[in-house]
Amino acid sequence: MYKKILLPTDGSDNANKAVDYVHELAKKFNSEVVLLHTFEVSDELTRIVGKFDNILGQQLKDMEHYMTDYGKAILNKIKNEFEKDGITVKTIIVSAKPSHEIIKTIDTEKCELVVMGSRGLNTLKSILLGSVSNYVIHHTKCPVILVH
């Protein structure tokens, strides 16, 4: 039914519930899974740090390396578990705004389904702040399953 499923993950509890859900779906439908981890280093932070000395610039680079390594660890753990069951997995890690990168990945990878954890924001916070899952639901044409 679904040839390619996108699973954006940040390692949170709800994201891990989505991992379990996708694992079962991929086994059932013999789907390929695209694992996506994004992190965002604020443009504002980068701009401010750039005005200071090289020590702060190096600290920013160190933080980006740490965040990349953290993301790789999350994706590799999931990938290894999926591959034990014969599931084909592609991993992508990107420093970018998560909501926009998810939409971009849906299109570039031709994903037919997105499964992601919800943050469980209350109604007021959702109205004021929005959420990644809300953005994805309103900016893609493919089905989205939110796992809570």
PDB file of N, CA and C in Angstrom, residues 7-106:
ATOM      1  N   LEU A   7       9.625   9.068   8.131  1.00  0.00           N
ATOM      2  CA  LEU A   7       9.575   9.068   9.589  1.00  0.00           C
ATOM      3  C   LEU A   7      10.530  10.132  10.120  1.00  0.00           C
ATOM      4  N   PRO A   8      10.021  11.352  10.353  1.00  0.00           N
ATOM      5  CA  PRO A   8      10.854  12.367  10.987  1.00  0.00           C
ATOM      6  C   PRO A   8      10.961  12.034  12.474  1.00  0.00           C
ATOM      7  N   THR A   9      12.149  12.135  13.044  1.00  0.00           N
ATOM      8  CA  THR A   9      12.301  11.788  14.446  1.00  0.00           C
ATOM      9  C   THR A   9      13.323  12.673  15.128  1.00  0.00           C
ATOM     10  N   ASP A  10      13.042  12.952  16.399  1.00  0.00           N
ATOM     11  CA  ASP A  10      13.968  13.726  17.215  1.00  0.00           C
ATOM     12  C   ASP A  10      14.403  12.957  18.458  1.00  0.00           C
ATOM     13  N   GLY A  11      13.964  11.701  18.566  1.00  0.00           N
ATOM     14  CA  GLY A  11      14.347  10.881  19.708  1.00  0.00           C
ATOM     15  C   GLY A  11      13.445  11.050  20.925  1.00  0.00           C
ATOM     16  N   SER A  12      12.412  11.866  20.825  1.00  0.00           N
ATOM     17  CA  SER A  12      11.495  12.072  21.949  1.00  0.00           C
ATOM     18  C   SER A  12      10.605  10.844  22.150  1.00  0.00           C
ATOM     19  N   ASP A  13       9.894  10.810  23.262  1.00  0.00           N
ATOM     20  CA  ASP A  13       9.010   9.682  23.550  1.00  0.00           C
ATOM     21  C   ASP A  13       7.951   9.499  22.471  1.00  0.00           C
ATOM     22  N   ASN A  14       7.300  10.584  22.056  1.00  0.00           N
ATOM     23  CA  ASN A  14       6.274  10.459  21.019  1.00  0.00           C
ATOM     24  C   ASN A  14       6.878  10.052  19.683  1.00  0.00           C
ATOM     25  N   ALA A  15       8.062  10.548  19.380  1.00  0.00           N
ATOM     26  CA  ALA A  15       8.735  10.139  18.143  1.00  0.00           C
ATOM     27  C   ALA A  15       9.066   8.655  18.195  1.00  0.00           C
ATOM     28  N   ASN A  16       9.452   8.145  19.356  1.00  0.00           N
ATOM     29  CA  ASN A  16       9.757   6.721  19.493  1.00  0.00           C
ATOM     30  C   ASN A  16       8.509   5.860  19.328  1.00  0.00           C
ATOM     31  N   LYS A  17       7.364   6.380  19.735  1.00  0.00           N
ATOM     32  CA  LYS A  17       6.108   5.657  19.497  1.00  0.00           C
ATOM     33  C   LYS A  17       5.824   5.592  17.997  1.00  0.00           C
ATOM     34  N   ALA A  18       6.153   6.665  17.288  1.00  0.00           N
ATOM     35  CA  ALA A  18       5.981   6.675  15.833  1.00  0.00           C
ATOM     36  C   ALA A  18       6.925   5.668  15.175  1.00  0.00           C
ATOM     37  N   VAL A  19       8.117   5.502  15.722  1.00  0.00           N
ATOM     38  CA  VAL A  19       9.077   4.514  15.208  1.00  0.00           C
ATOM     39  C   VAL A  19       8.464   3.125  15.265  1.00  0.00           C
ATOM     40  N   ASP A  20       7.872   2.781  16.402  1.00  0.00           N
ATOM     41  CA  ASP A  20       7.242   1.462  16.551  1.00  0.00           C
ATOM     42  C   ASP A  20       6.106   1.281  15.547  1.00  0.00           C
ATOM     43  N   TYR A  21       5.326   2.323  15.339  1.00  0.00           N
ATOM     44  CA  TYR A  21       4.199   2.275  14.405  1.00  0.00           C
ATOM     45  C   TYR A  21       4.693   2.043  12.973  1.00  0.00           C
ATOM     46  N   VAL A  22       5.722   2.786  12.592  1.00  0.00           N
ATOM     47  CA  VAL A  22       6.278   2.657  11.235  1.00  0.00           C
ATOM     48  C   VAL A  22       6.923   1.290  11.044  1.00  0.00           C
ATOM     49  N   HIS A  23       7.566   0.788  12.070  1.00  0.00           N
ATOM     50  CA  HIS A  23       8.198  -0.529  11.982  1.00  0.00           C
ATOM     51  C   HIS A  23       7.154  -1.575  11.571  1.00  0.00           C
ATOM     52  N   GLU A  24       6.032  -1.547  12.228  1.00  0.00           N
ATOM     53  CA  GLU A  24       4.966  -2.512  11.899  1.00  0.00           C
ATOM     54  C   GLU A  24       4.382  -2.272  10.507  1.00  0.00           C
ATOM     55  N   LEU A  25       4.146  -1.014  10.160  1.00  0.00           N
ATOM     56  CA  LEU A  25       3.622  -0.698   8.823  1.00  0.00           C
ATOM     57  C   LEU A  25       4.577  -1.144   7.724  1.00  0.00           C
ATOM     58  N   ALA A  26       5.845  -0.847   7.891  1.00  0.00           N
ATOM     59  CA  ALA A  26       6.842  -1.181   6.870  1.00  0.00           C
ATOM     60  C   ALA A  26       6.955  -2.684   6.683  1.00  0.00           C
ATOM     61  N   LYS A  27       6.894  -3.431   7.783  1.00  0.00           N
ATOM     62  CA  LYS A  27       6.919  -4.901   7.662  1.00  0.00           C
ATOM     63  C   LYS A  27       5.682  -5.387   6.919  1.00  0.00           C
ATOM     64  N   LYS A  28       4.535  -4.856   7.275  1.00  0.00           N
ATOM     65  CA  LYS A  28       3.272  -5.302   6.688  1.00  0.00           C
ATOM     66  C   LYS A  28       3.187  -5.002   5.191  1.00  0.00           C
ATOM     67  N   PHE A  29       3.631  -3.812   4.788  1.00  0.00           N
ATOM     68  CA  PHE A  29       3.486  -3.384   3.393  1.00  0.00           C
ATOM     69  C   PHE A  29       4.780  -3.465   2.589  1.00  0.00           C
ATOM     70  N   ASN A  30       5.849  -3.994   3.193  1.00  0.00           N
ATOM     71  CA  ASN A  30       7.152  -4.080   2.536  1.00  0.00           C
ATOM     72  C   ASN A  30       7.586  -2.699   2.018  1.00  0.00           C
ATOM     73  N   SER A  31       7.453  -1.703   2.889  1.00  0.00           N
ATOM     74  CA  SER A  31       7.739  -0.317   2.539  1.00  0.00           C
ATOM     75  C   SER A  31       9.188   0.044   2.798  1.00  0.00           C
ATOM     76  N   GLU A  32       9.702   0.956   1.994  1.00  0.00           N
ATOM     77  CA  GLU A  32      10.985   1.584   2.295  1.00  0.00           C
ATOM     78  C   GLU A  32      10.700   2.707   3.291  1.00  0.00           C
ATOM     79  N   VAL A  33      11.636   2.939   4.201  1.00  0.00           N
ATOM     80  CA  VAL A  33      11.467   3.993   5.201  1.00  0.00           C
ATOM     81  C   VAL A  33      12.571   5.029   5.031  1.00  0.00           C
ATOM     82  N   VAL A  34      12.163   6.290   5.027  1.00  0.00           N
ATOM     83  CA  VAL A  34      13.106   7.398   5.013  1.00  0.00           C
ATOM     84  C   VAL A  34      13.096   7.992   6.420  1.00  0.00           C
ATOM     85  N   LEU A  35      14.216   7.864   7.113  1.00  0.00           N
ATOM     86  CA  LEU A  35      14.366   8.429   8.451  1.00  0.00           C
ATOM     87  C   LEU A  35      14.964   9.819   8.321  1.00  0.00           C
ATOM     88  N   LEU A  36      14.320  10.798   8.943  1.00  0.00           N
ATOM     89  CA  LEU A  36      14.778  12.180   8.851  1.00  0.00           C
ATOM     90  C   LEU A  36      14.968  12.758  10.244  1.00  0.00           C
ATOM     91  N   HIS A  37      16.150  13.311  10.465  1.00  0.00           N
ATOM     92  CA  HIS A  37      16.403  14.053  11.703  1.00  0.00           C
ATOM     93  C   HIS A  37      16.865  15.443  11.313  1.00  0.00           C
ATOM     94  N   THR A  38      16.175  16.446  11.826  1.00  0.00           N
ATOM     95  CA  THR A  38      16.573  17.825  11.565  1.00  0.00           C
ATOM     96  C   THR A  38      16.842  18.530  12.879  1.00  0.00           C
ATOM     97  N   PHE A  39      17.727  19.464  12.828  1.00  0.00           N
ATOM     98  CA  PHE A  39      17.950  20.347  13.967  1.00  0.00           C
ATOM     99  C   PHE A  39      18.177  21.735  13.412  1.00  0.00           C
ATOM    100  N   GLU A  40      17.840  22.705  14.221  1.00  0.00           N
ATOM    101  CA  GLU A  40      17.925  24.069  13.727  1.00  0.00           C
ATOM    102  C   GLU A  40      18.818  24.905  14.637  1.00  0.00           C
ATOM    103  N   VAL A  41      19.878  25.433  14.063  1.00  0.00           N
ATOM    104  CA  VAL A  41      20.696  26.410  14.755  1.00  0.00           C
ATOM    105  C   VAL A  41      20.198  27.753  14.253  1.00  0.00           C
ATOM    106  N   SER A  42      19.689  28.526  15.151  1.00  0.00           N
ATOM    107  CA  SER A  42      19.052  29.793  14.813  1.00  0.00           C
ATOM    108  C   SER A  42      19.945  30.686  13.961  1.00  0.00           C
ATOM    109  N   ASP A  43      19.357  31.261  12.913  1.00  0.00           N
ATOM    110  CA  ASP A  43      20.077  32.232  12.095  1.00  0.00           C
ATOM    111  C   ASP A  43      20.515  33.420  12.946  1.00  0.00           C
ATOM    112  N   GLU A  44      19.669  33.786  13.884  1.00  0.00           N
ATOM    113  CA  GLU A  44      19.985  34.906  14.776  1.00  0.00           C
ATOM    114  C   GLU A  44      21.211  34.593  15.616  1.00  0.00           C
ATOM    115  N   LEU A  45      21.277  33.371  16.153  1.00  0.00           N
ATOM    116  CA  LEU A  45      22.433  32.964  16.953  1.00  0.00           C
ATOM    117  C   LEU A  45      23.699  32.987  16.097  1.00  0.00           C
ATOM    118  N   THR A  46      23.597  32.468  14.892  1.00  0.00           N
ATOM    119  CA  THR A  46      24.744  32.450  13.987  1.00  0.00           C
ATOM    120  C   THR A  46      25.213  33.873  13.674  1.00  0.00           C
ATOM    121  N   ARG A  47      24.269  34.758  13.449  1.00  0.00           N
ATOM    122  CA  ARG A  47      24.601  36.160  13.144  1.00  0.00           C
ATOM    123  C   ARG A  47      25.281  36.825  14.341  1.00  0.00           C
ATOM    124  N   ILE A  48      24.734  36.623  15.534  1.00  0.00           N
ATOM    125  CA  ILE A  48      25.296  37.236  16.737  1.00  0.00           C
ATOM    126  C   ILE A  48      26.697  36.696  17.009  1.00  0.00           C
ATOM    127  N   VAL A  49      26.849  35.385  16.935  1.00  0.00           N
ATOM    128  CA  VAL A  49      28.151  34.772  17.206  1.00  0.00           C
ATOM    129  C   VAL A  49      29.187  35.265  16.205  1.00  0.00           C
ATOM    130  N   GLY A  50      28.765  35.467  14.974  1.00  0.00           N
ATOM    131  CA  GLY A  50      29.685  35.933  13.946  1.00  0.00           C
ATOM    132  C   GLY A  50      30.280  37.296  14.240  1.00  0.00           C
ATOM    133  N   LYS A  51      29.607  38.061  15.100  1.00  0.00           N
ATOM    134  CA  LYS A  51      30.112  39.389  15.449  1.00  0.00           C
ATOM    135  C   LYS A  51      31.164  39.341  16.547  1.00  0.00           C
ATOM    136  N   PHE A  52      31.323  38.188  17.162  1.00  0.00           N
ATOM    137  CA  PHE A  52      32.274  38.071  18.260  1.00  0.00           C
ATOM    138  C   PHE A  52      33.533  37.342  17.788  1.00  0.00           C
ATOM    139  N   ASP A  53      34.328  36.920  18.724  1.00  0.00           N
ATOM    140  CA  ASP A  53      35.610  36.321  18.377  1.00  0.00           C
ATOM    141  C   ASP A  53      35.480  34.889  17.857  1.00  0.00           C
ATOM    142  N   ASN A  54      36.585  34.351  17.434  1.00  0.00           N
ATOM    143  CA  ASN A  54      36.625  33.009  16.858  1.00  0.00           C
ATOM    144  C   ASN A  54      36.293  31.924  17.864  1.00  0.00           C
ATOM    145  N   ILE A  55      36.479  32.196  19.157  1.00  0.00           N
ATOM    146  CA  ILE A  55      36.173  31.190  20.181  1.00  0.00           C
ATOM    147  C   ILE A  55      34.683  30.864  20.156  1.00  0.00           C
ATOM    148  N   LEU A  56      33.832  31.889  20.101  1.00  0.00           N
ATOM    149  CA  LEU A  56      32.392  31.644  20.041  1.00  0.00           C
ATOM    150  C   LEU A  56      32.002  30.965  18.737  1.00  0.00           C
ATOM    151  N   GLY A  57      32.640  31.364  17.643  1.00  0.00           N
ATOM    152  CA  GLY A  57      32.377  30.720  16.357  1.00  0.00           C
ATOM    153  C   GLY A  57      32.720  29.237  16.405  1.00  0.00           C
ATOM    154  N   GLN A  58      33.822  28.906  17.052  1.00  0.00           N
ATOM    155  CA  GLN A  58      34.215  27.501  17.193  1.00  0.00           C
ATOM    156  C   GLN A  58      33.227  26.750  18.073  1.00  0.00           C
ATOM    157  N   GLN A  59      32.736  27.411  19.118  1.00  0.00           N
ATOM    158  CA  GLN A  59      31.747  26.773  19.990  1.00  0.00           C
ATOM    159  C   GLN A  59      30.463  26.476  19.222  1.00  0.00           C
ATOM    160  N   LEU A  60      30.071  27.375  18.328  1.00  0.00           N
ATOM    161  CA  LEU A  60      28.892  27.149  17.500  1.00  0.00           C
ATOM    162  C   LEU A  60      29.116  25.954  16.578  1.00  0.00           C
ATOM    163  N   LYS A  61      30.297  25.873  15.968  1.00  0.00           N
ATOM    164  CA  LYS A  61      30.615  24.723  15.116  1.00  0.00           C
ATOM    165  C   LYS A  61      30.623  23.428  15.926  1.00  0.00           C
ATOM    166  N   ASP A  62      31.174  23.495  17.141  1.00  0.00           N
ATOM    167  CA  ASP A  62      31.185  22.310  18.014  1.00  0.00           C
ATOM    168  C   ASP A  62      29.764  21.866  18.340  1.00  0.00           C
ATOM    169  N   MET A  63      28.881  22.844  18.586  1.00  0.00           N
ATOM    170  CA  MET A  63      27.488  22.523  18.886  1.00  0.00           C
ATOM    171  C   MET A  63      26.827  21.853  17.685  1.00  0.00           C
ATOM    172  N   GLU A  64      27.083  22.355  16.489  1.00  0.00           N
ATOM    173  CA  GLU A  64      26.516  21.750  15.283  1.00  0.00           C
ATOM    174  C   GLU A  64      27.020  20.322  15.098  1.00  0.00           C
ATOM    175  N   HIS A  65      28.306  20.098  15.373  1.00  0.00           N
ATOM    176  CA  HIS A  65      28.860  18.740  15.279  1.00  0.00           C
ATOM    177  C   HIS A  65      28.205  17.816  16.302  1.00  0.00           C
ATOM    178  N   TYR A  66      28.024  18.320  17.520  1.00  0.00           N
ATOM    179  CA  TYR A  66      27.369  17.529  18.563  1.00  0.00           C
ATOM    180  C   TYR A  66      25.947  17.172  18.145  1.00  0.00           C
ATOM    181  N   MET A  67      25.215  18.155  17.633  1.00  0.00           N
ATOM    182  CA  MET A  67      23.830  17.912  17.227  1.00  0.00           C
ATOM    183  C   MET A  67      23.765  16.934  16.058  1.00  0.00           C
ATOM    184  N   THR A  68      24.714  17.018  15.146  1.00  0.00           N
ATOM    185  CA  THR A  68      24.779  16.072  14.031  1.00  0.00           C
ATOM    186  C   THR A  68      25.068  14.667  14.547  1.00  0.00           C
ATOM    187  N   ASP A  69      26.041  14.537  15.441  1.00  0.00           N
ATOM    188  CA  ASP A  69      26.375  13.221  16.013  1.00  0.00           C
ATOM    189  C   ASP A  69      25.193  12.630  16.782  1.00  0.00           C
ATOM    190  N   TYR A  70      24.488  13.480  17.518  1.00  0.00           N
ATOM    191  CA  TYR A  70      23.302  13.041  18.260  1.00  0.00           C
ATOM    192  C   TYR A  70      22.250  12.500  17.292  1.00  0.00           C
ATOM    193  N   GLY A  71      22.010  13.239  16.207  1.00  0.00           N
ATOM    194  CA  GLY A  71      21.037  12.805  15.204  1.00  0.00           C
ATOM    195  C   GLY A  71      21.443  11.505  14.535  1.00  0.00           C
ATOM    196  N   LYS A  72      22.736  11.377  14.212  1.00  0.00           N
ATOM    197  CA  LYS A  72      23.218  10.143  13.593  1.00  0.00           C
ATOM    198  C   LYS A  72      23.009   8.950  14.518  1.00  0.00           C
ATOM    199  N   ALA A  73      23.243   9.138  15.803  1.00  0.00           N
ATOM    200  CA  ALA A  73      23.054   8.048  16.771  1.00  0.00           C
ATOM    201  C   ALA A  73      21.595   7.603  16.802  1.00  0.00           C
ATOM    202  N   ILE A  74      20.682   8.566  16.813  1.00  0.00           N
ATOM    203  CA  ILE A  74      19.245   8.238  16.805  1.00  0.00           C
ATOM    204  C   ILE A  74      18.892   7.462  15.547  1.00  0.00           C
ATOM    205  N   LEU A  75      19.292   7.981  14.393  1.00  0.00           N
ATOM    206  CA  LEU A  75      18.926   7.353  13.120  1.00  0.00           C
ATOM    207  C   LEU A  75      19.573   5.979  12.957  1.00  0.00           C
ATOM    208  N   ASN A  76      20.824   5.833  13.354  1.00  0.00           N
ATOM    209  CA  ASN A  76      21.495   4.535  13.206  1.00  0.00           C
ATOM    210  C   ASN A  76      20.855   3.458  14.070  1.00  0.00           C
ATOM    211  N   LYS A  77      20.433   3.818  15.266  1.00  0.00           N
ATOM    212  CA  LYS A  77      19.761   2.847  16.142  1.00  0.00           C
ATOM    213  C   LYS A  77      18.466   2.345  15.488  1.00  0.00           C
ATOM    214  N   ILE A  78      17.675   3.274  14.977  1.00  0.00           N
ATOM    215  CA  ILE A  78      16.406   2.901  14.321  1.00  0.00           C
ATOM    216  C   ILE A  78      16.690   2.097  13.062  1.00  0.00           C
ATOM    217  N   LYS A  79      17.640   2.562  12.264  1.00  0.00           N
ATOM    218  CA  LYS A  79      17.978   1.883  11.012  1.00  0.00           C
ATOM    219  C   LYS A  79      18.381   0.431  11.274  1.00  0.00           C
ATOM    220  N   ASN A  80      19.234   0.215  12.258  1.00  0.00           N
ATOM    221  CA  ASN A  80      19.676  -1.149  12.577  1.00  0.00           C
ATOM    222  C   ASN A  80      18.514  -2.050  12.974  1.00  0.00           C
ATOM    223  N   GLU A  81      17.588  -1.530  13.770  1.00  0.00           N
ATOM    224  CA  GLU A  81      16.419  -2.324  14.181  1.00  0.00           C
ATOM    225  C   GLU A  81      15.545  -2.662  12.976  1.00  0.00           C
ATOM    226  N   PHE A  82      15.328  -1.702  12.090  1.00  0.00           N
ATOM    227  CA  PHE A  82      14.488  -1.941  10.920  1.00  0.00           C
ATOM    228  C   PHE A  82      15.150  -2.938   9.968  1.00  0.00           C
ATOM    229  N   GLU A  83      16.441  -2.771   9.756  1.00  0.00           N
ATOM    230  CA  GLU A  83      17.138  -3.642   8.813  1.00  0.00           C
ATOM    231  C   GLU A  83      17.180  -5.092   9.284  1.00  0.00           C
ATOM    232  N   LYS A  84      17.100  -5.332  10.595  1.00  0.00           N
ATOM    233  CA  LYS A  84      17.024  -6.701  11.114  1.00  0.00           C
ATOM    234  C   LYS A  84      15.793  -7.421  10.576  1.00  0.00           C
ATOM    235  N   ASP A  85      14.744  -6.653  10.272  1.00  0.00           N
ATOM    236  CA  ASP A  85      13.512  -7.219   9.725  1.00  0.00           C
ATOM    237  C   ASP A  85      13.434  -7.075   8.214  1.00  0.00           C
ATOM    238  N   GLY A  86      14.553  -6.743   7.579  1.00  0.00           N
ATOM    239  CA  GLY A  86      14.590  -6.672   6.125  1.00  0.00           C
ATOM    240  C   GLY A  86      13.986  -5.406   5.542  1.00  0.00           C
ATOM    241  N   ILE A  87      13.786  -4.390   6.363  1.00  0.00           N
ATOM    242  CA  ILE A  87      13.205  -3.130   5.895  1.00  0.00           C
ATOM    243  C   ILE A  87      14.329  -2.263   5.309  1.00  0.00           C
ATOM    244  N   THR A  88      14.095  -1.755   4.101  1.00  0.00           N
ATOM    245  CA  THR A  88      15.051  -0.862   3.465  1.00  0.00           C
ATOM    246  C   THR A  88      14.915   0.524   4.084  1.00  0.00           C
ATOM    247  N   VAL A  89      16.053   1.105   4.468  1.00  0.00           N
ATOM    248  CA  VAL A  89      16.033   2.383   5.174  1.00  0.00           C
ATOM    249  C   VAL A  89      17.031   3.349   4.546  1.00  0.00           C
ATOM    250  N   LYS A  90      16.597   4.588   4.395  1.00  0.00           N
ATOM    251  CA  LYS A  90      17.478   5.680   3.993  1.00  0.00           C
ATOM    252  C   LYS A  90      17.478   6.689   5.138  1.00  0.00           C
ATOM    253  N   THR A  91      18.645   7.181   5.506  1.00  0.00           N
ATOM    254  CA  THR A  91      18.713   8.170   6.574  1.00  0.00           C
ATOM    255  C   THR A  91      19.133   9.520   6.021  1.00  0.00           C
ATOM    256  N   ILE A  92      18.524  10.569   6.580  1.00  0.00           N
ATOM    257  CA  ILE A  92      18.848  11.939   6.190  1.00  0.00           C
ATOM    258  C   ILE A  92      18.949  12.758   7.476  1.00  0.00           C
ATOM    259  N   ILE A  93      20.038  13.493   7.599  1.00  0.00           N
ATOM    260  CA  ILE A  93      20.192  14.421   8.717  1.00  0.00           C
ATOM    261  C   ILE A  93      20.541  15.776   8.150  1.00  0.00           C
ATOM    262  N   VAL A  94      19.802  16.800   8.609  1.00  0.00           N
ATOM    263  CA  VAL A  94      19.943  18.132   8.024  1.00  0.00           C
ATOM    264  C   VAL A  94      19.810  19.196   9.109  1.00  0.00           C
ATOM    265  N   SER A  95      20.635  20.219   8.992  1.00  0.00           N
ATOM    266  CA  SER A  95      20.470  21.406   9.824  1.00  0.00           C
ATOM    267  C   SER A  95      19.562  22.361   9.058  1.00  0.00           C
ATOM    268  N   ALA A  96      18.285  22.372   9.460  1.00  0.00           N
ATOM    269  CA  ALA A  96      17.294  23.192   8.768  1.00  0.00           C
ATOM    270  C   ALA A  96      16.042  23.282   9.637  1.00  0.00           C
ATOM    271  N   LYS A  97      15.160  24.165   9.271  1.00  0.00           N
ATOM    272  CA  LYS A  97      13.891  24.298   9.982  1.00  0.00           C
ATOM    273  C   LYS A  97      13.105  22.994   9.784  1.00  0.00           C
ATOM    274  N   PRO A  98      12.785  22.272  10.852  1.00  0.00           N
ATOM    275  CA  PRO A  98      12.169  20.941  10.719  1.00  0.00           C
ATOM    276  C   PRO A  98      10.915  20.905   9.845  1.00  0.00           C
ATOM    277  N   SER A  99       9.982  21.816  10.059  1.00  0.00           N
ATOM    278  CA  SER A  99       8.725  21.764   9.304  1.00  0.00           C
ATOM    279  C   SER A  99       8.964  21.882   7.805  1.00  0.00           C
ATOM    280  N   HIS A 100       9.830  22.802   7.415  1.00  0.00           N
ATOM    281  CA  HIS A 100      10.098  22.991   5.981  1.00  0.00           C
ATOM    282  C   HIS A 100      10.885  21.822   5.400  1.00  0.00           C
ATOM    283  N   GLU A 101      11.802  21.279   6.175  1.00  0.00           N
ATOM    284  CA  GLU A 101      12.617  20.160   5.673  1.00  0.00           C
ATOM    285  C   GLU A 101      11.765  18.901   5.502  1.00  0.00           C
ATOM    286  N   ILE A 102      10.790  18.706   6.368  1.00  0.00           N
ATOM    287  CA  ILE A 102       9.896  17.551   6.222  1.00  0.00           C
ATOM    288  C   ILE A 102       9.127  17.646   4.909  1.00  0.00           C
ATOM    289  N   ILE A 103       8.568  18.811   4.627  1.00  0.00           N
ATOM    290  CA  ILE A 103       7.826  19.005   3.370  1.00  0.00           C
ATOM    291  C   ILE A 103       8.747  18.795   2.173  1.00  0.00           C
ATOM    292  N   LYS A 104       9.943  19.349   2.246  1.00  0.00           N
ATOM    293  CA  LYS A 104      10.913  19.181   1.154  1.00  0.00           C
ATOM    294  C   LYS A 104      11.241  17.707   0.947  1.00  0.00           C
ATOM    295  N   THR A 105      11.450  16.973   2.031  1.00  0.00           N
ATOM    296  CA  THR A 105      11.811  15.558   1.939  1.00  0.00           C
ATOM    297  C   THR A 105      10.657  14.726   1.390  1.00  0.00           C
ATOM    298  N   ILE A 106       9.439  15.048   1.762  1.00  0.00           N
ATOM    299  CA  ILE A 106       8.271  14.351   1.200  1.00  0.00           C
ATOM    300  C   ILE A 106       8.324  14.426  -0.317  1.00  0.00           C
TER     301      ILE A 106
END
